[in-house]
mmCIF file of N, CA and C in Angstrom:
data_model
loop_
_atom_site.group_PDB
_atom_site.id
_atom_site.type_symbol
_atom_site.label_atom_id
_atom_site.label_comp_id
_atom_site.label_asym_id
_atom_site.label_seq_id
_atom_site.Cartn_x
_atom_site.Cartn_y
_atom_site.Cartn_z
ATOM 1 N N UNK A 1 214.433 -69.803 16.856
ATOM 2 C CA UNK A 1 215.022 -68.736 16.062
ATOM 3 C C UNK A 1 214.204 -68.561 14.789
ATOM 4 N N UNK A 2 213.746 -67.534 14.657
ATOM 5 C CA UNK A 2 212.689 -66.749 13.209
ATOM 6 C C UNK A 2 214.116 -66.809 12.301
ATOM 7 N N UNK A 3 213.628 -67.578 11.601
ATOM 8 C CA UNK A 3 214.521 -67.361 9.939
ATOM 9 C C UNK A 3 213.564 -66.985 8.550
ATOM 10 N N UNK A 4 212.186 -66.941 8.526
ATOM 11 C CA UNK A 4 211.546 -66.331 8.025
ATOM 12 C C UNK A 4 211.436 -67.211 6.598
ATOM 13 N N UNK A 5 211.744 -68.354 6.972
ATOM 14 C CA UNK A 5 211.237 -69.337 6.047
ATOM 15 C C UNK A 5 210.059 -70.302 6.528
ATOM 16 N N UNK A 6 209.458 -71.314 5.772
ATOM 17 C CA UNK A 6 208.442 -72.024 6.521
ATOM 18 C C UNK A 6 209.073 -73.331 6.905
ATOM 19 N N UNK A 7 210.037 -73.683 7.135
ATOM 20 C CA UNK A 7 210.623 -74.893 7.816
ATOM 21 C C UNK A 7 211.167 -74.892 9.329
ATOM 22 N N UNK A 8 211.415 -75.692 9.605
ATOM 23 C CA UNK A 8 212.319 -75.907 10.882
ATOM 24 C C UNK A 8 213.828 -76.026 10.638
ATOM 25 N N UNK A 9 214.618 -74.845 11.139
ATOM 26 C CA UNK A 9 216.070 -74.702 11.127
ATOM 27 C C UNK A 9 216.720 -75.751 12.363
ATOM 28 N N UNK A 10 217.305 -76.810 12.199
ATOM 29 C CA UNK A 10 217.888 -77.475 13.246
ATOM 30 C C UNK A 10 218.945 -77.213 13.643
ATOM 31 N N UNK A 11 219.900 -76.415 13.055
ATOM 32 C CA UNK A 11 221.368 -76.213 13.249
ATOM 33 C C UNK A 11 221.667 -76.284 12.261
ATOM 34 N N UNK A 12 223.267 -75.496 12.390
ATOM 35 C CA UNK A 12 224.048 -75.837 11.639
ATOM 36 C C UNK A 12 224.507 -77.590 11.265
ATOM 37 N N UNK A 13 224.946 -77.653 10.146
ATOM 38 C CA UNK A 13 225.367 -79.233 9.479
ATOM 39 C C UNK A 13 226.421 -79.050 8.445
ATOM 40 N N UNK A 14 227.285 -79.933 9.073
ATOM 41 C CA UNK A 14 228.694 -79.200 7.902
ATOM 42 C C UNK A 14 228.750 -80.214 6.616
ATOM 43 N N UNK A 15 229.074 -79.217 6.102
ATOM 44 C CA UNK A 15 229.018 -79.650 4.525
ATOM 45 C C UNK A 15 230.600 -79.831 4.249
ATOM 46 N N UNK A 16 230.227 -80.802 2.997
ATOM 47 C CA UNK A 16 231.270 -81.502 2.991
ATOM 48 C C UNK A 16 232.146 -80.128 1.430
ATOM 49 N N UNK A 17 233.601 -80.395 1.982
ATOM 50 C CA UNK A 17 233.853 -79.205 0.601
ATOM 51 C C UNK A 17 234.239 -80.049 -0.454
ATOM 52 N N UNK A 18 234.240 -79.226 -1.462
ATOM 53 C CA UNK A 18 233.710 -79.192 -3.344
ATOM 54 C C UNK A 18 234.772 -80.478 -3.288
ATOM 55 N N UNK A 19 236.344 -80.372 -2.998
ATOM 56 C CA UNK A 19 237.220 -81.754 -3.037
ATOM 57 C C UNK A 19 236.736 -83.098 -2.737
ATOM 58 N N UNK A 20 235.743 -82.975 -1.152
ATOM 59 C CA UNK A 20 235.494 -84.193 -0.761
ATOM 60 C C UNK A 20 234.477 -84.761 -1.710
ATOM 61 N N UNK A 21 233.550 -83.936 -2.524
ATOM 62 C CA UNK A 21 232.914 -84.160 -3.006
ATOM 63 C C UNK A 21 232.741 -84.703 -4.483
ATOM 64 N N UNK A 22 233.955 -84.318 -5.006
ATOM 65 C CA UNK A 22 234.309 -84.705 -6.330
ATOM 66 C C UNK A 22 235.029 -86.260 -5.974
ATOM 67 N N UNK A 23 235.298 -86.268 -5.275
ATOM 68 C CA UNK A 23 236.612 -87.692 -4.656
ATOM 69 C C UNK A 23 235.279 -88.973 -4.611
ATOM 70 N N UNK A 24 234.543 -88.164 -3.894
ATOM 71 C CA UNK A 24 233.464 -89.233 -3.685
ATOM 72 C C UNK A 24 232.342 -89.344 -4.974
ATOM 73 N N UNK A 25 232.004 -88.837 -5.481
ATOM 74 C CA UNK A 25 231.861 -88.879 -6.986
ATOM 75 C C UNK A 25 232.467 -90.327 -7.849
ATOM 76 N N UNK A 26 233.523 -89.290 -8.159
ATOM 77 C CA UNK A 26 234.546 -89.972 -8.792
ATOM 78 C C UNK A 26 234.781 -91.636 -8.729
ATOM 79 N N UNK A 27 234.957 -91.874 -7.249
ATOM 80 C CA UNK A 27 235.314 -93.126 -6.359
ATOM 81 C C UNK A 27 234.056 -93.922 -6.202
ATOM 82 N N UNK A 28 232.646 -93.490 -6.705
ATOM 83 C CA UNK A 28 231.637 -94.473 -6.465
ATOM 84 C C UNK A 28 230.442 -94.803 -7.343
ATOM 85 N N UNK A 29 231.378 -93.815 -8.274
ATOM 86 C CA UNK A 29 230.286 -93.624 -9.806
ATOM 87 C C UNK A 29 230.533 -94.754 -10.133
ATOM 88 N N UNK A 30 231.313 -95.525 -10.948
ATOM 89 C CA UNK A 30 231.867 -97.396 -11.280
ATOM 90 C C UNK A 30 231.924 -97.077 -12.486
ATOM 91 N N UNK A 31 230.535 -97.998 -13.327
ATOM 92 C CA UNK A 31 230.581 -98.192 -14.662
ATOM 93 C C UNK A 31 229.449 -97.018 -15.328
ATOM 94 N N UNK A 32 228.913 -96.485 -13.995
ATOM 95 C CA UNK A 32 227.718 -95.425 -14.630
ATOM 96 C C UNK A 32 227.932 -94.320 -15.522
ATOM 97 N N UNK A 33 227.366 -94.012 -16.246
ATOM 98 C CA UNK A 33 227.551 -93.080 -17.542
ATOM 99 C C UNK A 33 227.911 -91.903 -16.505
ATOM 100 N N UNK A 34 229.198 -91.207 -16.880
ATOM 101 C CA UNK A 34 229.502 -89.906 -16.899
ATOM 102 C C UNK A 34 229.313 -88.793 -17.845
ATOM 103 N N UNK A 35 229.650 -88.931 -19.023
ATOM 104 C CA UNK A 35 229.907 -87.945 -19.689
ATOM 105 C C UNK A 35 229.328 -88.597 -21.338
ATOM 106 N N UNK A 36 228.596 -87.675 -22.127
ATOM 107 C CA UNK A 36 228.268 -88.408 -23.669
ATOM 108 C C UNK A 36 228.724 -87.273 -23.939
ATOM 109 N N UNK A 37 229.726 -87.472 -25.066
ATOM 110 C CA UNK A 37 230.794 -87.073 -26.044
ATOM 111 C C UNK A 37 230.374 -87.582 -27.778
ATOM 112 N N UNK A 38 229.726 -86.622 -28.172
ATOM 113 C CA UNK A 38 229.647 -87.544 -29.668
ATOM 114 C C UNK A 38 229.105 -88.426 -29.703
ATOM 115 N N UNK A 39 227.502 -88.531 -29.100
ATOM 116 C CA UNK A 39 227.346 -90.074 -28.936
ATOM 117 C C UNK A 39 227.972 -90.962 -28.556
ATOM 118 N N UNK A 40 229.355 -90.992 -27.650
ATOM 119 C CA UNK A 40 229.833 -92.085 -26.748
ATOM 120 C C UNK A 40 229.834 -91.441 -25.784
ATOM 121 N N UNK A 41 229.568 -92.465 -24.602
ATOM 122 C CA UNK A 41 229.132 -92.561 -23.033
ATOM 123 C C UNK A 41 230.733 -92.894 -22.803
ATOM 124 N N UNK A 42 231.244 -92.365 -21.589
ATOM 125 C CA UNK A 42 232.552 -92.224 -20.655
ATOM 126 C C UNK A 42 231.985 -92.491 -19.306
ATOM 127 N N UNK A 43 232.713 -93.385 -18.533
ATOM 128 C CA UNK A 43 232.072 -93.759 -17.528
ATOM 129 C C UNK A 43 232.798 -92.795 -16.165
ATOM 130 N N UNK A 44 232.342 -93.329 -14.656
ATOM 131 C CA UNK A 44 232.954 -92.570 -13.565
ATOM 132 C C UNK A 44 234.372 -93.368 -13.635
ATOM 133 N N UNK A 45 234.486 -94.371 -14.394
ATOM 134 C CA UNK A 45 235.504 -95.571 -13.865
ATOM 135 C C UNK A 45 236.547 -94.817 -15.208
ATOM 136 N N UNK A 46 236.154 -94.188 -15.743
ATOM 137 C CA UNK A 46 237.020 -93.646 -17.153
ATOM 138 C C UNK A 46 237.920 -92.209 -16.623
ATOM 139 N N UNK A 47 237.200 -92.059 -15.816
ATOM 140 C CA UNK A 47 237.050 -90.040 -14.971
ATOM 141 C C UNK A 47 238.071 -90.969 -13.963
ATOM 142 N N UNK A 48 237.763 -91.704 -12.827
ATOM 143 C CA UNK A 48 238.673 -92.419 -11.976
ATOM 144 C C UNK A 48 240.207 -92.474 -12.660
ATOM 145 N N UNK A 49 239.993 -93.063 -13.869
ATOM 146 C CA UNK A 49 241.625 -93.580 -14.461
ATOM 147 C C UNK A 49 242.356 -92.621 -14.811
ATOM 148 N N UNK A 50 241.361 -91.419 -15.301
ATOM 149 C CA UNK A 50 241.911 -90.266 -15.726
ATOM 150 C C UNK A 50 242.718 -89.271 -14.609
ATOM 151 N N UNK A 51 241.411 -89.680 -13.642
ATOM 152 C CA UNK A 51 241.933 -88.685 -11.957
ATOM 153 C C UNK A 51 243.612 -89.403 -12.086
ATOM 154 N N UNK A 52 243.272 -91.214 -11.605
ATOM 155 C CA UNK A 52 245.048 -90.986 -11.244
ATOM 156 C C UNK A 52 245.836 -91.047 -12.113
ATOM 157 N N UNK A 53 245.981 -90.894 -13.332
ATOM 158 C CA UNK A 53 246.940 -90.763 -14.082
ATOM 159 C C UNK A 53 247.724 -89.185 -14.081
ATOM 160 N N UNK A 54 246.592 -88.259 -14.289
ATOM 161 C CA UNK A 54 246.733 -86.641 -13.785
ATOM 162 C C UNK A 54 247.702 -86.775 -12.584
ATOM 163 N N UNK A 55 246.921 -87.358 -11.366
ATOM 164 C CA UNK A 55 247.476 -87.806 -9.873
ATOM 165 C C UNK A 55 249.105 -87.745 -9.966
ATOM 166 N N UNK A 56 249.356 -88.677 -10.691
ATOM 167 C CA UNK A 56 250.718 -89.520 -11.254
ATOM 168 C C UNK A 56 251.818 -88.246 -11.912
ATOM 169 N N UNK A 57 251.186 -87.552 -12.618
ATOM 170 C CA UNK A 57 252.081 -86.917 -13.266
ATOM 171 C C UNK A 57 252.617 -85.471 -12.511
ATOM 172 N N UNK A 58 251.513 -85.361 -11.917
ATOM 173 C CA UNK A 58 251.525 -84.338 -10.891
ATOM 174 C C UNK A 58 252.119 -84.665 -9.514
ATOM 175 N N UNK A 59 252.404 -85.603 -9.053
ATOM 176 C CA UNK A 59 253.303 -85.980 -8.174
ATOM 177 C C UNK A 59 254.767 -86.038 -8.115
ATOM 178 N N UNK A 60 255.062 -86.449 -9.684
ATOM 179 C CA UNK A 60 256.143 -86.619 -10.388
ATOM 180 C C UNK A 60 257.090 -85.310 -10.328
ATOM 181 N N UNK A 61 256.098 -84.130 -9.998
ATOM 182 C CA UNK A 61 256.885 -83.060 -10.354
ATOM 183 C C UNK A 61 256.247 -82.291 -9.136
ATOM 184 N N UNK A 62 256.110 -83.147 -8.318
ATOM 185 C CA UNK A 62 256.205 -82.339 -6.621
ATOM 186 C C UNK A 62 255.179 -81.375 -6.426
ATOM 187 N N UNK A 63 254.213 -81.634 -7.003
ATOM 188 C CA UNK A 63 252.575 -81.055 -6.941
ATOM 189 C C UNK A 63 252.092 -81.437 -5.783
ATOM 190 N N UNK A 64 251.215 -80.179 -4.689
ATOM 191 C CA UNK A 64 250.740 -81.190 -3.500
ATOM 192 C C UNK A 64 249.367 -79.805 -3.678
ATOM 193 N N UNK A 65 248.043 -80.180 -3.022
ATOM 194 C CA UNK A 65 247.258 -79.159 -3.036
ATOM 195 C C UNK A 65 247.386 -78.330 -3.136
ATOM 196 N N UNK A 66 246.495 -77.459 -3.245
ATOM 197 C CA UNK A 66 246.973 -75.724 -3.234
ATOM 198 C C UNK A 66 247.815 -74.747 -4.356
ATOM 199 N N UNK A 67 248.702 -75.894 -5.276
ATOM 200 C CA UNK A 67 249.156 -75.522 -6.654
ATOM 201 C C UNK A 67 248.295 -75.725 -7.773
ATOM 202 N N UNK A 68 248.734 -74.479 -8.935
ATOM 203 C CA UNK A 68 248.131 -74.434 -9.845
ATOM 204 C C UNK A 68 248.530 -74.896 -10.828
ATOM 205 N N UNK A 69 247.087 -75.089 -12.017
ATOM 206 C CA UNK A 69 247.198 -76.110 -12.857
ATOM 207 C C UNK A 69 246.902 -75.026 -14.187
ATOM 208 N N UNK A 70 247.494 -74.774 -14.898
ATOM 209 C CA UNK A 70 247.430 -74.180 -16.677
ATOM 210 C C UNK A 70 246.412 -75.316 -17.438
ATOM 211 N N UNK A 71 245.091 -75.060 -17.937
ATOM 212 C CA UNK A 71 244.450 -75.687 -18.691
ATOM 213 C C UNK A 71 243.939 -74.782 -19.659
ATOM 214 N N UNK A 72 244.083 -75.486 -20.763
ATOM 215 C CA UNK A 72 243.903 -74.400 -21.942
ATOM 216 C C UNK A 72 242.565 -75.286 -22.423
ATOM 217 N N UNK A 73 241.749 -74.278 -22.019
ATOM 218 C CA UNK A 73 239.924 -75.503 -22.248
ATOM 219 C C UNK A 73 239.369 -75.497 -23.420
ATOM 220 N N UNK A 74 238.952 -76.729 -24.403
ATOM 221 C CA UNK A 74 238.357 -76.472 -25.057
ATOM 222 C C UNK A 74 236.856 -77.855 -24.409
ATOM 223 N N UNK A 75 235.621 -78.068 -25.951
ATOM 224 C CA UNK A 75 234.835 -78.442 -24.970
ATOM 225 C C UNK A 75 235.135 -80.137 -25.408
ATOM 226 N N UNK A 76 235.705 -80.540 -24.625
ATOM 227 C CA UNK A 76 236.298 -81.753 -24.946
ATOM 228 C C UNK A 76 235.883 -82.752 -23.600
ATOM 229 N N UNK A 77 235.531 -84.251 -23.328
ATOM 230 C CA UNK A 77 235.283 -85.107 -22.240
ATOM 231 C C UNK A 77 236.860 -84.729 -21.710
ATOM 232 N N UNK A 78 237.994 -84.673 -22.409
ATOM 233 C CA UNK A 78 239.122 -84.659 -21.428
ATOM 234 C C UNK A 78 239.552 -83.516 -20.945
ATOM 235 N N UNK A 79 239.269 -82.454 -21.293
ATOM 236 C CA UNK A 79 238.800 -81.353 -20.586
ATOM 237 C C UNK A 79 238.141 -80.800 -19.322
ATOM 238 N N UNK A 80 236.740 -81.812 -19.328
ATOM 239 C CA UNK A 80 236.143 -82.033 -18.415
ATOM 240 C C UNK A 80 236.789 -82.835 -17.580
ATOM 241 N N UNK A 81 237.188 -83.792 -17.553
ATOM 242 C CA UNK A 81 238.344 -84.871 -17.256
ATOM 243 C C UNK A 81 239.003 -84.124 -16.413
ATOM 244 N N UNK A 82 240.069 -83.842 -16.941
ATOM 245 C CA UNK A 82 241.123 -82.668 -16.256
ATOM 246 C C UNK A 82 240.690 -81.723 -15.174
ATOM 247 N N UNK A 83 239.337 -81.298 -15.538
ATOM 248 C CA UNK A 83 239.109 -80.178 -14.104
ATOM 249 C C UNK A 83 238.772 -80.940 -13.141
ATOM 250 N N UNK A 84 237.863 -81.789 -13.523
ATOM 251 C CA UNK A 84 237.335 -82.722 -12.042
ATOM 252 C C UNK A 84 238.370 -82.789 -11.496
ATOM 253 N N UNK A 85 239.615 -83.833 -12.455
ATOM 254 C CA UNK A 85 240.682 -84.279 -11.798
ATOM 255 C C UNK A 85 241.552 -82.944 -10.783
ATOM 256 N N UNK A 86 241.509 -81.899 -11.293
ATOM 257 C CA UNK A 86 242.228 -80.937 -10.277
ATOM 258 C C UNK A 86 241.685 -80.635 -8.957
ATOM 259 N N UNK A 87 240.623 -80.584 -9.303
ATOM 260 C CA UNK A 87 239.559 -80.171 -7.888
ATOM 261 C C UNK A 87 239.811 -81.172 -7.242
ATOM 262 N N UNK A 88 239.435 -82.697 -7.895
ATOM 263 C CA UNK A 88 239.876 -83.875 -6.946
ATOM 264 C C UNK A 88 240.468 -83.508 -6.236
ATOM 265 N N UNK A 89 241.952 -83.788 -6.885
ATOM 266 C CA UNK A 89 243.682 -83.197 -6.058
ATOM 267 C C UNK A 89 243.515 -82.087 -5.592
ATOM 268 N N UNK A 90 242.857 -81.255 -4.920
ATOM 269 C CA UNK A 90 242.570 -79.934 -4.016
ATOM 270 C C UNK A 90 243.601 -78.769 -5.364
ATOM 271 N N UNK A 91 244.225 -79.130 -6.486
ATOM 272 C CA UNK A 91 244.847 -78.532 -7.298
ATOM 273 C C UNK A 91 243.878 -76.926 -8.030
ATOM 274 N N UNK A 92 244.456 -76.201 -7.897
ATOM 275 C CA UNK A 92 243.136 -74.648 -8.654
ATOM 276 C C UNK A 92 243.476 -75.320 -10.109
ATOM 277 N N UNK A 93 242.692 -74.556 -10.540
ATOM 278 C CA UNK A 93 242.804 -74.362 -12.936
ATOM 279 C C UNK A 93 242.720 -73.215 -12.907
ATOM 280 N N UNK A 94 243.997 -72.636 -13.231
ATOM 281 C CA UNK A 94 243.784 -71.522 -14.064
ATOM 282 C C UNK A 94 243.283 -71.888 -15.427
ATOM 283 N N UNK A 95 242.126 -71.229 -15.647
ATOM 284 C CA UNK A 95 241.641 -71.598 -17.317
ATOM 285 C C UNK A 95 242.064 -70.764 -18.064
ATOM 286 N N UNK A 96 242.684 -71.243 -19.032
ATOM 287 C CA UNK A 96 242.787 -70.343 -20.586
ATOM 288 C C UNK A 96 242.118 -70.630 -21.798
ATOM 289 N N UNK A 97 241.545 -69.486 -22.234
ATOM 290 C CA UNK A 97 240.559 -69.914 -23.388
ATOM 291 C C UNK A 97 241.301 -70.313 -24.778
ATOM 292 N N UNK A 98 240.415 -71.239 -25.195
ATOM 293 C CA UNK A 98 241.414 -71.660 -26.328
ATOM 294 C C UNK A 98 241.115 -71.154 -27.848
ATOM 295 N N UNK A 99 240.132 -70.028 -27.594
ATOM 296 C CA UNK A 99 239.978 -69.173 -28.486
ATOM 297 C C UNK A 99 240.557 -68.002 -28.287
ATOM 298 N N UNK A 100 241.694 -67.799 -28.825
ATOM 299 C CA UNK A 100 242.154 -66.626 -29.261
ATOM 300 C C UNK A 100 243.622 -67.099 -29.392
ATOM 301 N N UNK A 101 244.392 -66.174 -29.737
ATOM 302 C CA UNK A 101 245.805 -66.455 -30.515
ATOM 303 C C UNK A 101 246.761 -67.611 -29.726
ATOM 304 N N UNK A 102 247.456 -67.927 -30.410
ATOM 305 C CA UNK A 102 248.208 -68.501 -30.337
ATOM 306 C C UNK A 102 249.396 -67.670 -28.932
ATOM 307 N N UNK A 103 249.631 -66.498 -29.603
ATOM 308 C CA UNK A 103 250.551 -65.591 -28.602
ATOM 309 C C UNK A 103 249.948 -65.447 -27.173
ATOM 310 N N UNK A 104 248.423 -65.119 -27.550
ATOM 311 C CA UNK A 104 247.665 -64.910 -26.336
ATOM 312 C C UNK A 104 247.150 -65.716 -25.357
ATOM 313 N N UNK A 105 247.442 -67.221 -25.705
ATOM 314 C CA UNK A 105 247.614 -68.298 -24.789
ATOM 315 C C UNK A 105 248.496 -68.366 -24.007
ATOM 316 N N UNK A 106 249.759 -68.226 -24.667
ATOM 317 C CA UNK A 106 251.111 -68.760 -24.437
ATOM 318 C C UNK A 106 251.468 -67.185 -23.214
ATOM 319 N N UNK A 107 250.705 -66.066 -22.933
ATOM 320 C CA UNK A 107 251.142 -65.222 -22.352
ATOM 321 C C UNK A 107 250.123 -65.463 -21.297
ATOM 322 N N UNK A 108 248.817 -66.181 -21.454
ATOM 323 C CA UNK A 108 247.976 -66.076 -20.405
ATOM 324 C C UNK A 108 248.502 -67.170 -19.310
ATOM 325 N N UNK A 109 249.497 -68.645 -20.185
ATOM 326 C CA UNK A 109 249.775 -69.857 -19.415
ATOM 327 C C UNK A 109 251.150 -68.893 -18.931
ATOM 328 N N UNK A 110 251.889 -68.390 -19.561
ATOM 329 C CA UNK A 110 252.981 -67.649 -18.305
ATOM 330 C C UNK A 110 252.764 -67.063 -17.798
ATOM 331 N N UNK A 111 251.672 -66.196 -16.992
ATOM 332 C CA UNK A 111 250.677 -65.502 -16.630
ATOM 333 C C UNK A 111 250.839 -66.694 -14.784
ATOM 334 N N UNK A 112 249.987 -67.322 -15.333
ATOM 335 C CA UNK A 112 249.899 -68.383 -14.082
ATOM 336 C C UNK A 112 250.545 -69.032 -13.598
ATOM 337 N N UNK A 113 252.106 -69.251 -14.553
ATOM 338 C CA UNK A 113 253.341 -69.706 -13.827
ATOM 339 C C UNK A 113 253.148 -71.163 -12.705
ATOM 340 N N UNK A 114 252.116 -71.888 -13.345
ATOM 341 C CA UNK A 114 251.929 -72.927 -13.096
ATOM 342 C C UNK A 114 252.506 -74.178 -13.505
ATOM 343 N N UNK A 115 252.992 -75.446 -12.566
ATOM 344 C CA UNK A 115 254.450 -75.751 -12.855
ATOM 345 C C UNK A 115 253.888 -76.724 -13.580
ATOM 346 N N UNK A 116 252.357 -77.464 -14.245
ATOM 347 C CA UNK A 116 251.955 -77.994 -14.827
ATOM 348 C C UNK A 116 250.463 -77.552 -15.824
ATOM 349 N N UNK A 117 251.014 -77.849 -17.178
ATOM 350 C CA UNK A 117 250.329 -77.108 -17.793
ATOM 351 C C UNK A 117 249.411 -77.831 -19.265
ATOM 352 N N UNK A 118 248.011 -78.069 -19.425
ATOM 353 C CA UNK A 118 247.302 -79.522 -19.482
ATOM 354 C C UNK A 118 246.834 -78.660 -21.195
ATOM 355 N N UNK A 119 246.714 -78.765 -22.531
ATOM 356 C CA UNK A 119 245.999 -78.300 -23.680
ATOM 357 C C UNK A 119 246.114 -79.383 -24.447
ATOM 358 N N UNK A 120 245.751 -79.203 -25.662
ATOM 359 C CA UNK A 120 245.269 -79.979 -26.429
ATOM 360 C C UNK A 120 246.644 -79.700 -27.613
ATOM 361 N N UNK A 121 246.714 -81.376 -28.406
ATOM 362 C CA UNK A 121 247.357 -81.274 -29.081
ATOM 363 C C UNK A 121 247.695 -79.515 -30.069
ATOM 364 N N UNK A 122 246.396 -79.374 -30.294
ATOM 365 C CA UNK A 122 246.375 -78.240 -31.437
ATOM 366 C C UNK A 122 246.868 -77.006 -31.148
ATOM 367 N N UNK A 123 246.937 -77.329 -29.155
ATOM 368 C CA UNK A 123 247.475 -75.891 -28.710
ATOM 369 C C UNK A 123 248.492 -75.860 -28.675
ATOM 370 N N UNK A 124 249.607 -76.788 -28.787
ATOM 371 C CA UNK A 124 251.109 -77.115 -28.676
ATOM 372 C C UNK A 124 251.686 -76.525 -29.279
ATOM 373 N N UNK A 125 251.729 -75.171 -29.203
ATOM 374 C CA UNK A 125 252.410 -74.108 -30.235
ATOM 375 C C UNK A 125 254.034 -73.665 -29.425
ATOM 376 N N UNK A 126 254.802 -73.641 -30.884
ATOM 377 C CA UNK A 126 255.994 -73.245 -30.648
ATOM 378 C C UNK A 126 256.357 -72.252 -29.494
ATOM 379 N N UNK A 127 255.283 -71.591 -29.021
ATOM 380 C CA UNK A 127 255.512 -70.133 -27.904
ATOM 381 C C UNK A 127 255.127 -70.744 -26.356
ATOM 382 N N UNK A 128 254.032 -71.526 -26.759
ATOM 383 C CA UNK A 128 253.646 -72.526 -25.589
ATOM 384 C C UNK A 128 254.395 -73.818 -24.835
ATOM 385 N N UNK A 129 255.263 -73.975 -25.762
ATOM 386 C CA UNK A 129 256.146 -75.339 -25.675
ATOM 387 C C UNK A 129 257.582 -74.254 -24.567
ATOM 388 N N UNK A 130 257.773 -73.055 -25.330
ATOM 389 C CA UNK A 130 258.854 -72.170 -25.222
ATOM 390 C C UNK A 130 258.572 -71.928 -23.170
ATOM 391 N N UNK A 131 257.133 -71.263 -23.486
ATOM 392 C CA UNK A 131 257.056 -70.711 -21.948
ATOM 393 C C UNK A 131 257.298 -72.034 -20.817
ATOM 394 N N UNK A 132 256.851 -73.314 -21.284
ATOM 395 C CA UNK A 132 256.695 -74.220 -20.019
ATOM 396 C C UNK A 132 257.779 -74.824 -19.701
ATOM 397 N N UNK A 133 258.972 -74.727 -20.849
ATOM 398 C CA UNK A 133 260.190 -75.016 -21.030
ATOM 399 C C UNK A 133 260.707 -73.810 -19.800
ATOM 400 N N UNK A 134 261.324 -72.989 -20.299
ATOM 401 C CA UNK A 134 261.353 -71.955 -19.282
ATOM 402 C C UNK A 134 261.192 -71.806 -17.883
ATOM 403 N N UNK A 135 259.615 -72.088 -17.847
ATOM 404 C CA UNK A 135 259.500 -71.906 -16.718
ATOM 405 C C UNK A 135 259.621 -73.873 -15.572
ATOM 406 N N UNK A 136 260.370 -74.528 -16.724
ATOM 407 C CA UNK A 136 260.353 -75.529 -16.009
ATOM 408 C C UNK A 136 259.298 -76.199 -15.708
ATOM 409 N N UNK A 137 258.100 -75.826 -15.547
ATOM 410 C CA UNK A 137 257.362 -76.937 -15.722
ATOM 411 C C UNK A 137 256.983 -78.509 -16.664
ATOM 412 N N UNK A 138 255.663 -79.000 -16.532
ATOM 413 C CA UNK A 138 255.427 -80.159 -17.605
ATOM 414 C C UNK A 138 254.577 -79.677 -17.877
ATOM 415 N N UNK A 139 254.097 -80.340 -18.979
ATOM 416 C CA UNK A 139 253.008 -80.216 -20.648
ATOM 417 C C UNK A 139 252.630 -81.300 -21.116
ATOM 418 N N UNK A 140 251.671 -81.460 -20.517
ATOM 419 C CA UNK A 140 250.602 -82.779 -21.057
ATOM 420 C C UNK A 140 249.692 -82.511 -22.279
ATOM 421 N N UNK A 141 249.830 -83.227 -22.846
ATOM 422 C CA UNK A 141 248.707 -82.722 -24.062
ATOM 423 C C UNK A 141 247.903 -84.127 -24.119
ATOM 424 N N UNK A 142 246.307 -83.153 -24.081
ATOM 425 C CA UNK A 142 244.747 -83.961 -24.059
ATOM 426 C C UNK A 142 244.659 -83.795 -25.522
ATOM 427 N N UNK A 143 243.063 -84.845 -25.616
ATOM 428 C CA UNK A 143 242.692 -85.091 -26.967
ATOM 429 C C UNK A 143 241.722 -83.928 -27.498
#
């Protein structure tokens, strides 16, 4: 078969998807540098503890793949943290930017009506606390 490149096409070869791939990551990185934050190094074994603790809380409240996750991103290691960890858990992120209002968070996270919802202390605003209340979900707040 002409594919019009200069190699040899052998077949198809299935690839592994973005979940299996973060899992295995995650699960075999150890003590190796993940992430430098401020001049400190975070390891895969730091990202691991982080995965199941996320894991944990999200179980707690009857999370199984395929549900969505409210993350209000700023550029933070636990940030980064948090998405791996969703993808891990086959979980989507809706992202919300954490630049812009206060109101305009709190309408983008009821927006996604996601029954778990991950920001940073600073985002813990009275309107944000209001919507997840409401809508029954939980509210974890990262560093």
């Amino acid at each position: 078969m002409a594919t019009g490149y200069d190699f040899d096409f052998e077949g198809p070869r299935p690839i592994p998807d973005v979940r299996t791939l973060v899992n295995s990551a995650i699960d075999t990185g150890g003590a190796a540098p993940f992430i430098n934050y401020e001049g400190e190094w975070r390891s895969w074994r730091w990202l691991r503890n982080y995965r199941q603790a996320l894991d944990q809380h999200a179980a707690s409240i009857g999370m199984e793949p395929g549900h969505a996750v409210a993350l209000v991103a700023r550029n933070h290691p636990d940030h980064v943290a948090a998405m791996a960890a969703q993808t891990a858990g086959g979980r989507l992120t809706s992202m919300v930017y954490s630049a812009q209002s206060a109101s305009r968070i709190a309408a983008e996270v009821e927006q996604a009506a996601a029954p778990l919802v991950l920001a940073s202390k600073q985002d813990w605003t009275p309107e944000l606390f209001g919507i997840v209340e409401r809508q029954g979900g939980l509210g974890l707040a990262l560093a």
